[in-house]
Coordinates of C-alpha atoms and ligand atoms in Angstrom, one line a residue:
M1 CA 76.1 60.9 95.9
T2 CA 76.5 59.0 92.6
I3 CA 77.6 60.7 89.4
K4 CA 74.6 61.0 87.1
P5 CA 75.0 60.0 83.4
F6 CA 75.4 63.2 81.3
P7 CA 71.9 64.1 80.1
R8 CA 72.0 64.5 76.3
P9 CA 68.9 66.6 75.6
K10 CA 68.3 67.7 72.1
S11 CA 68.1 71.3 71.0
G12 CA 64.7 72.9 71.1
D13 CA 63.9 71.3 74.4
G14 CA 63.6 74.8 75.9
I15 CA 65.9 76.9 78.1
G16 CA 67.0 74.1 80.3
A17 CA 68.3 71.9 77.5
V18 CA 71.6 72.0 75.7
A19 CA 71.4 72.6 72.0
D20 CA 72.9 70.0 69.7
T21 CA 75.2 72.7 68.4
D22 CA 76.5 73.3 72.0
V23 CA 76.8 69.7 73.0
G24 CA 79.6 69.4 70.5
L25 CA 81.4 72.2 72.4
T26 CA 81.4 70.3 75.7
S27 CA 82.8 67.2 77.1
R28 CA 82.5 65.3 80.4
I29 CA 85.6 63.9 82.0
T30 CA 85.7 60.3 83.3
K31 CA 89.3 60.6 84.6
C32 CA 91.0 63.1 86.9
R33 CA 92.2 66.2 85.1
S34 CA 95.5 66.0 86.9
C35 CA 96.5 62.4 87.6
G36 CA 94.1 60.4 85.3
S37 CA 92.5 58.4 88.1
T38 CA 89.0 57.2 87.6
N39 CA 88.3 57.3 91.3
L40 CA 86.2 60.4 91.1
R41 CA 83.6 60.9 93.9
A42 CA 80.8 63.5 93.6
F43 CA 80.3 65.9 96.5
L44 CA 78.1 68.7 95.0
D45 CA 75.6 68.9 92.1
L46 CA 74.5 72.5 91.3
G47 CA 72.3 71.3 88.4
E48 CA 72.2 72.8 84.9
M49 CA 73.8 76.3 84.9
P50 CA 74.2 79.0 82.3
L51 CA 77.7 80.2 81.5
A52 CA 78.7 82.5 84.4
D53 CA 80.3 85.3 82.3
R54 CA 77.9 85.0 79.3
F55 CA 76.1 88.3 80.1
L56 CA 73.2 88.7 77.7
R57 CA 72.7 91.7 75.3
R58 CA 69.2 92.8 74.9
D59 CA 69.0 91.3 71.4
Q60 CA 69.9 87.9 72.9
L61 CA 67.1 87.8 75.4
A62 CA 64.8 85.9 73.1
E63 CA 67.5 83.4 72.0
F64 CA 68.2 80.0 73.4
E65 CA 70.5 80.3 76.5
P66 CA 72.7 77.1 76.9
R67 CA 72.9 75.5 80.3
F68 CA 75.4 72.8 81.3
P69 CA 75.5 70.4 84.2
L70 CA 77.7 71.6 87.1
E71 CA 78.9 68.8 89.3
A72 CA 81.9 68.8 91.6
V73 CA 83.9 65.6 92.3
F74 CA 86.9 64.7 94.4
C75 CA 89.8 62.6 93.0
D76 CA 91.0 59.9 95.4
G77 CA 94.1 59.6 93.4
C78 CA 95.6 63.1 93.8
A79 CA 93.2 64.9 96.1
L80 CA 92.1 67.4 93.4
P81 CA 88.5 68.7 93.6
Q82 CA 87.2 69.4 90.0
I83 CA 84.1 69.7 87.9
L84 CA 83.1 67.0 85.4
M85 CA 82.0 69.3 82.5
T86 CA 84.5 71.0 80.2
V87 CA 83.0 73.8 78.1
D88 CA 85.0 74.7 75.0
P89 CA 87.4 77.5 76.1
N90 CA 86.8 79.3 72.9
V91 CA 83.2 79.6 74.0
L92 CA 84.2 80.8 77.5
F93 CA 87.2 83.0 76.9
R94 CA 87.5 84.2 73.4
D95 CA 85.6 87.2 72.0
A96 CA 83.4 89.3 74.3
Y97 CA 85.0 87.9 77.4
P98 CA 83.9 90.7 79.8
Y99 CA 86.4 90.5 82.7
Y100 CA 88.8 93.4 82.9
S101 CA 91.0 93.2 86.0
S102 CA 91.8 96.9 86.1
F103 CA 88.3 97.8 87.1
I104 CA 89.1 96.3 90.5
E105 CA 91.4 98.1 93.0
T106 CA 91.8 95.0 95.1
V107 CA 93.1 93.1 92.1
L108 CA 95.4 96.0 91.2
S109 CA 96.7 96.1 94.8
N110 CA 97.3 92.4 94.9
A111 CA 99.1 92.6 91.5
R112 CA 101.5 95.3 92.9
D113 CA 102.2 93.2 96.0
S114 CA 102.9 90.2 93.7
A115 CA 105.3 92.1 91.5
R116 CA 107.1 93.5 94.6
E117 CA 107.3 90.0 96.1
I118 CA 108.7 88.5 92.9
M119 CA 111.3 91.3 92.5
S120 CA 112.4 90.6 96.1
R121 CA 113.0 86.9 95.4
I122 CA 114.8 86.9 92.0
P123 CA 117.2 89.4 90.5
L124 CA 115.7 90.9 87.3
S125 CA 117.2 93.2 84.7
Q126 CA 116.7 94.4 81.2
D127 CA 118.1 91.0 80.1
S128 CA 115.3 89.2 81.9
L129 CA 111.8 88.1 80.7
V130 CA 108.7 88.2 82.9
V131 CA 105.8 86.4 81.4
E132 CA 102.2 86.4 82.6
I133 CA 99.7 83.8 81.4
A134 CA 96.2 85.2 81.4
S135 CA 97.6 88.7 81.5
N136 CA 94.2 90.3 80.8
D137 CA 94.6 94.0 80.3
G138 CA 98.2 94.3 81.5
Y139 CA 97.1 95.1 85.1
L140 CA 100.1 93.2 86.6
L141 CA 102.8 93.2 84.0
K142 CA 102.7 97.0 83.9
N143 CA 104.5 96.9 87.3
F144 CA 107.5 95.3 85.6
V145 CA 107.4 97.6 82.6
E146 CA 107.7 100.5 85.1
H147 CA 111.0 98.9 86.2
Q148 CA 112.2 98.5 82.6
I149 CA 112.0 94.8 82.9
P150 CA 111.0 93.1 79.6
V151 CA 107.6 91.4 79.7
L152 CA 105.3 89.2 77.7
G153 CA 101.6 88.8 78.3
I154 CA 99.6 85.9 77.0
D155 CA 95.8 86.0 77.0
P156 CA 93.1 84.6 74.6
A157 CA 90.6 87.5 75.2
E158 CA 90.9 90.1 72.4
G159 CA 89.4 93.0 74.3
P160 CA 91.8 92.9 77.4
V161 CA 94.8 92.2 75.1
E162 CA 94.1 95.3 73.1
E163 CA 93.9 97.3 76.3
A164 CA 97.2 95.8 77.5
R165 CA 99.0 96.7 74.2
R166 CA 97.6 100.2 74.5
I167 CA 99.4 100.7 77.9
G168 CA 102.7 99.3 76.5
V169 CA 102.5 95.6 77.7
E170 CA 103.6 93.3 74.8
S171 CA 100.9 90.7 74.6
L172 CA 100.1 87.6 72.6
C173 CA 96.4 86.9 72.0
D174 CA 96.4 83.1 72.5
F175 CA 95.9 80.3 74.9
F176 CA 99.1 79.1 76.7
G177 CA 100.1 75.4 76.6
V178 CA 102.9 73.1 75.8
E179 CA 102.5 73.9 72.1
L180 CA 102.8 77.7 72.4
A181 CA 105.7 77.2 74.9
G182 CA 107.5 75.1 72.3
R183 CA 107.1 77.8 69.7
L184 CA 108.4 80.5 72.0
V185 CA 111.4 78.4 73.0
A186 CA 112.1 77.7 69.3
A187 CA 112.1 81.4 68.8
G188 CA 114.8 81.7 71.4
R189 CA 112.7 83.0 74.3
K190 CA 112.7 81.5 77.8
A191 CA 111.3 83.1 81.0
D192 CA 112.9 84.0 84.2
V193 CA 109.5 84.4 85.8
I194 CA 106.2 82.9 84.7
I195 CA 103.2 84.3 86.5
G196 CA 99.7 82.8 86.4
N197 CA 97.0 84.4 88.5
N198 CA 93.5 82.8 88.4
V199 CA 94.3 80.8 85.3
L200 CA 95.4 77.3 86.3
A201 CA 91.9 76.4 87.5
H202 CA 90.5 77.5 84.1
V203 CA 92.6 75.3 81.9
A204 CA 91.1 72.3 80.2
D205 CA 94.5 70.7 79.5
T206 CA 95.8 70.9 83.0
N207 CA 98.9 68.8 82.4
G208 CA 99.7 70.5 79.1
F209 CA 99.6 73.8 80.8
V210 CA 102.1 72.8 83.5
A211 CA 104.3 71.0 81.0
G212 CA 104.3 74.3 79.0
I213 CA 105.5 76.2 82.1
A214 CA 108.3 73.6 82.7
R215 CA 109.4 73.9 79.1
F216 CA 109.3 77.7 78.9
L217 CA 111.0 78.4 82.3
K218 CA 114.7 79.0 82.6
P219 CA 116.5 76.4 84.9
E220 CA 117.0 79.1 87.6
G221 CA 113.5 80.6 86.9
I222 CA 110.5 80.7 89.2
A223 CA 106.8 80.1 88.5
V224 CA 104.4 82.2 90.6
I225 CA 100.9 80.9 90.5
E226 CA 97.8 82.2 92.3
A227 CA 94.6 80.2 92.6
P228 CA 91.6 80.3 94.9
Y229 CA 92.2 78.0 97.9
V230 CA 89.7 75.2 98.1
R231 CA 90.1 75.2 101.9
D232 CA 88.5 78.7 102.0
L233 CA 85.9 77.6 99.5
I234 CA 84.8 74.7 101.7
D235 CA 85.3 76.4 105.1
H236 CA 83.4 79.6 104.1
C237 CA 80.8 77.8 101.9
E238 CA 81.8 79.8 98.9
F239 CA 79.9 77.5 96.5
D240 CA 79.1 80.4 94.2
T241 CA 82.8 80.4 93.1
I242 CA 82.0 77.1 91.4
Y243 CA 81.2 77.6 87.7
H244 CA 82.2 76.2 84.4
E245 CA 85.3 78.5 84.0
H246 CA 86.7 77.0 87.2
L247 CA 87.6 73.4 86.2
C248 CA 89.8 72.6 89.3
Y249 CA 89.9 73.8 92.9
F250 CA 93.4 73.5 94.3
S251 CA 94.9 72.8 97.7
A252 CA 98.6 72.9 98.2
T253 CA 98.6 69.1 98.3
A254 CA 96.9 68.8 94.9
F255 CA 99.0 71.6 93.4
A256 CA 102.3 69.9 94.5
N257 CA 101.1 66.5 93.1
L258 CA 100.4 68.2 89.7
F259 CA 103.6 70.2 89.4
E260 CA 105.9 67.5 90.5
R261 CA 104.6 65.3 87.7
H262 CA 106.3 67.9 85.4
G263 CA 109.6 68.4 87.2
L264 CA 108.5 71.5 89.0
Y265 CA 108.6 71.6 92.8
L266 CA 106.4 73.7 95.1
N267 CA 108.8 75.5 97.4
D268 CA 106.8 78.2 99.1
V269 CA 103.3 79.4 99.5
Q270 CA 101.5 82.5 100.8
R271 CA 97.9 82.7 101.9
L272 CA 96.0 85.7 100.4
P273 CA 92.5 87.2 101.1
I274 CA 91.7 87.9 97.5
H275 CA 88.8 86.2 95.7
G276 CA 87.5 84.7 98.9
G277 CA 90.9 83.3 99.9
S278 CA 93.7 82.2 97.6
L279 CA 97.2 80.7 97.7
R280 CA 100.2 82.2 95.9
Y281 CA 102.4 79.3 95.0
F282 CA 106.2 79.5 94.2
A283 CA 107.6 76.6 92.2
S284 CA 110.9 75.9 90.5
T285 CA 113.0 73.1 89.0
K286 CA 114.7 72.5 92.3
S287 CA 113.0 71.2 95.5
K288 CA 113.7 73.5 98.5
P289 CA 110.5 73.6 100.6
S290 CA 110.1 76.5 103.0
Q291 CA 108.9 76.1 106.6
A292 CA 105.7 77.9 105.6
L293 CA 105.0 75.3 103.0
V294 CA 105.8 72.3 105.3
D295 CA 103.5 73.8 107.9
L296 CA 100.6 74.3 105.4
L297 CA 100.9 70.8 104.0
Q298 CA 100.8 69.4 107.5
E299 CA 97.7 71.5 108.3
E300 CA 96.0 70.1 105.1
K301 CA 96.9 66.6 106.2
T302 CA 95.6 67.1 109.7
L303 CA 92.3 68.7 108.4
G304 CA 91.9 65.9 105.8
L305 CA 91.9 68.0 102.6
D306 CA 93.4 64.9 100.9
T307 CA 90.3 62.8 101.8
F308 CA 86.8 62.7 100.6
E309 CA 85.4 63.1 104.1
Y310 CA 86.5 66.8 104.1
Y311 CA 84.1 67.5 101.2
R312 CA 81.3 65.0 102.2
D313 CA 78.9 67.4 103.9
F314 CA 79.5 70.4 101.7
A315 CA 76.3 69.9 99.6
V316 CA 74.1 69.9 102.8
R317 CA 75.7 73.1 104.0
V318 CA 75.3 74.7 100.6
D319 CA 71.6 73.9 100.4
N320 CA 71.2 75.3 104.0
V321 CA 72.8 78.6 102.9
R322 CA 70.6 78.7 99.8
E323 CA 67.4 78.3 101.8
R324 CA 68.4 80.8 104.4
L325 CA 69.3 83.4 101.8
R326 CA 66.1 82.9 99.9
Q327 CA 64.1 83.2 103.1
L328 CA 65.9 86.4 104.0
L329 CA 65.2 88.0 100.6
I330 CA 61.5 86.8 100.6
D331 CA 60.9 88.2 104.1
L332 CA 62.4 91.6 103.1
R333 CA 60.4 91.7 99.9
S334 CA 57.2 90.7 101.8
Q335 CA 57.9 93.8 104.0
G336 CA 57.9 95.9 100.8
K337 CA 61.6 96.4 100.8
S338 CA 63.5 96.9 97.6
I339 CA 66.6 94.8 96.9
V340 CA 69.3 95.1 94.2
G341 CA 72.5 93.3 93.5
Y342 CA 76.1 94.8 93.4
G343 CA 78.6 93.1 91.1
A344 CA 77.7 91.4 87.8
A345 CA 80.2 88.7 88.9
A346 CA 80.6 85.3 87.5
K347 CA 80.0 84.0 91.1
G348 CA 76.8 86.0 91.1
T349 CA 75.5 84.0 88.2
T350 CA 76.0 80.7 90.2
L351 CA 74.4 82.3 93.3
I352 CA 71.2 83.7 91.6
N353 CA 70.6 80.6 89.5
Y354 CA 71.2 78.0 92.2
A355 CA 69.2 80.0 94.7
D356 CA 66.5 80.8 92.1
I357 CA 66.9 84.6 92.8
G358 CA 64.9 86.2 90.0
T359 CA 63.9 89.9 89.4
D360 CA 61.0 89.3 91.9
L361 CA 63.6 89.2 94.7
V362 CA 66.6 91.2 93.2
E363 CA 65.3 93.8 90.7
Y364 CA 68.6 94.7 89.0
V365 CA 72.3 94.5 89.3
V366 CA 75.0 97.2 89.1
D367 CA 78.6 97.0 88.1
K368 CA 81.5 99.4 87.4
N369 CA 82.6 97.4 84.4
V370 CA 81.2 99.4 81.4
H371 CA 81.4 96.3 79.2
K372 CA 78.7 94.6 81.4
Q373 CA 76.4 97.6 81.8
G374 CA 73.4 97.4 79.5
C375 CA 73.6 93.6 79.6
F376 CA 71.5 91.2 81.6
M377 CA 72.5 88.5 84.2
P378 CA 72.8 85.0 82.8
G379 CA 69.8 82.8 83.6
K380 CA 67.8 85.2 85.8
R381 CA 68.2 88.2 83.5
Q382 CA 68.4 91.1 85.9
P383 CA 69.4 94.2 83.9
I384 CA 72.9 95.6 84.7
F385 CA 73.4 99.3 85.3
G386 CA 76.2 101.5 86.6
P387 CA 76.7 101.8 90.4
E388 CA 75.4 105.4 90.3
R389 CA 71.9 104.0 90.1
I390 CA 72.2 102.9 93.7
L391 CA 73.1 106.4 94.8
S392 CA 70.2 107.9 92.9
E393 CA 67.5 105.4 93.8
T394 CA 68.7 104.3 97.3
P395 CA 67.2 100.9 97.4
D396 CA 66.6 99.5 100.9
Y397 CA 69.1 96.6 100.5
V398 CA 72.1 95.8 98.3
L399 CA 73.0 92.1 97.9
L400 CA 76.7 91.9 97.5
L401 CA 77.1 89.4 94.6
A402 CA 80.8 90.4 94.6
W403 CA 81.0 89.8 98.4
N404 CA 84.8 89.1 98.0
H405 CA 85.2 92.8 97.3
A406 CA 82.9 94.0 100.1
P407 CA 85.2 96.5 101.7
E408 CA 86.0 98.2 98.4
I409 CA 82.4 98.3 97.3
M410 CA 81.0 99.5 100.7
K411 CA 83.6 102.3 100.8
Q412 CA 82.4 103.5 97.4
L413 CA 78.8 103.4 98.6
D414 CA 79.4 105.2 101.9
A415 CA 76.8 107.9 100.9
Y416 CA 74.3 105.1 100.4
S417 CA 75.0 103.7 103.9
Q418 CA 74.8 107.2 105.4
A419 CA 71.3 107.5 103.7
G420 CA 70.2 104.4 105.5
G421 CA 70.9 101.7 102.9
H422 CA 72.0 98.2 104.0
F423 CA 74.2 95.5 102.6
I424 CA 73.5 91.8 102.5
V425 CA 76.3 89.2 102.2
P426 CA 75.3 85.7 100.9
V427 CA 78.2 83.7 102.3
P428 CA 79.4 82.2 104.5
E429 CA 76.2 83.1 106.3
P430 CA 73.4 85.1 104.6
A431 CA 73.3 88.3 106.8
I432 CA 72.5 91.9 106.7
I433 CA 75.7 93.9 107.5
E434 CA 75.0 96.4 110.2
T435 CA 76.6 99.8 109.3
Q436 CA 76.6 103.1 111.1
G437 CA 74.4 104.6 108.3
Ligands
DWN1 O1 88.4 83.6 88.2 C1 87.8 84.6 87.8 C2 87.8 85.8 88.7 C3 89.2 86.2 89.1 O2 87.2 86.9 88.0 C4 87.2 84.7 86.5 N1 87.0 83.3 86.0 C5 86.0 85.5 86.4 C6 85.9 86.5 87.4 O3 85.0 86.1 88.5 P1 84.1 87.2 89.2 O4 83.4 88.0 88.1 O5 83.2 86.5 90.2 O6 85.2 88.1 89.8 P2 85.1 89.3 90.7 O7 86.4 90.0 90.7 O8 84.5 89.0 92.1 O9 84.0 90.2 89.9 C7 83.7 91.4 90.5 C8 82.7 92.1 89.7 O10 82.3 93.2 90.4 C9 83.3 92.7 88.4 O11 82.4 92.7 87.3 C10 83.6 94.1 88.7 C11 82.6 94.4 89.8 N2 83.0 95.4 90.7 C12 82.4 96.6 90.7 O12 81.5 96.9 90.0 N3 82.8 97.6 91.6 C13 84.0 95.1 91.6 C14 84.5 96.1 92.5 C15 85.6 95.8 93.5 C16 83.8 97.4 92.5 O13 84.2 98.3 93.3

């Protein structure tokens, strides 16, 4: 698959174009985000996509909705899969960013586990400082506050930061990078622990971000980073987790290559089920790799995650899933069945737009996050309601757009199952989940 030249449509070309005003906010890399290599090989092209978390208010429905190319490439230089397009982070994450971690029990539970794991690995006291980059609404740092350990949250989204401050988590509303790290160090602050969950993949200045961690971390400190695991993405065909917020898709191999460039050494790793499969990385200024890490790096070598061949057939598999999902939904609708979506998730935006799932197939979407209710899905514009609508209307099928939270969601909707409702998962295989309901 060759990398197509960036189409430079002019504004006013209609929904599918990118307005001149938006083109200035985007850029397209020609070199690897990590190592700078120009040996980038395309393995997936999802076409022009709306911004995954840009849920539309009713008064925006008549406005131009920007779309941007979404192409994934593999770097032969450092084995990092990544997307070509960089959308201005101020467009993606600043005001009205709708993601609040505390709406999701799975995320809260993982945060508690992370805090417990960190406190078991490094002695912390009231003289310590635990920092979280992309601290959102304080969902994780509150676990350290409860142990009287000083914390500092850093997040660019005003809404979640205000919520974090409300629950007593000191937070800076800003993007993290080497510049902010320098300001904090100049102010006499250095971190014993730097946490970054689901942020590394989102950062346009990948090297500046890691350089900032290296600068801000105490010599005996640890960095604890969580990111979706590209091996799970490929193996379970989780193509819907590819969207413009996710610039990079890490393996342990690619992560180690990036961090060692800044004097930080990957020493341990834990596989996690969250977000479709993630890795929790432990790095520090000294190299002391655990057996678990040595084993995982060997597995990646054996599987070929550091070669293009591992990614080569992904596009074919994705189109296969897309067609089978469409056919399943079309067949059910032709039988007069009603279908709605659960989870106004960023991944849901990729799924419904790449599989062309409009309101003719999925009538509406529900979500617990009150900041999304009353809005409309990007691109396909399903209205978003609260989950109680499913219990009152009992549609025949619920398509789990937030399939990564299926157990938590299905437990909430047990009454729906008992009333005869059915769930559909889109990946790794489009399927109706058989329940006892
Ligand atoms: O990386 C990212 C992940 C961590 O979160 C961000 N770039 C954007 C976001 O992606 P997402 O929206 O696909 O993540 P989730 O966590 O899969 O989103 C789940 C959605 O489903 C949220 O809007 C909340 C909603 N939800 C719900 O309504 N009821 C989730 C659960 C568990 C529920 O019970």
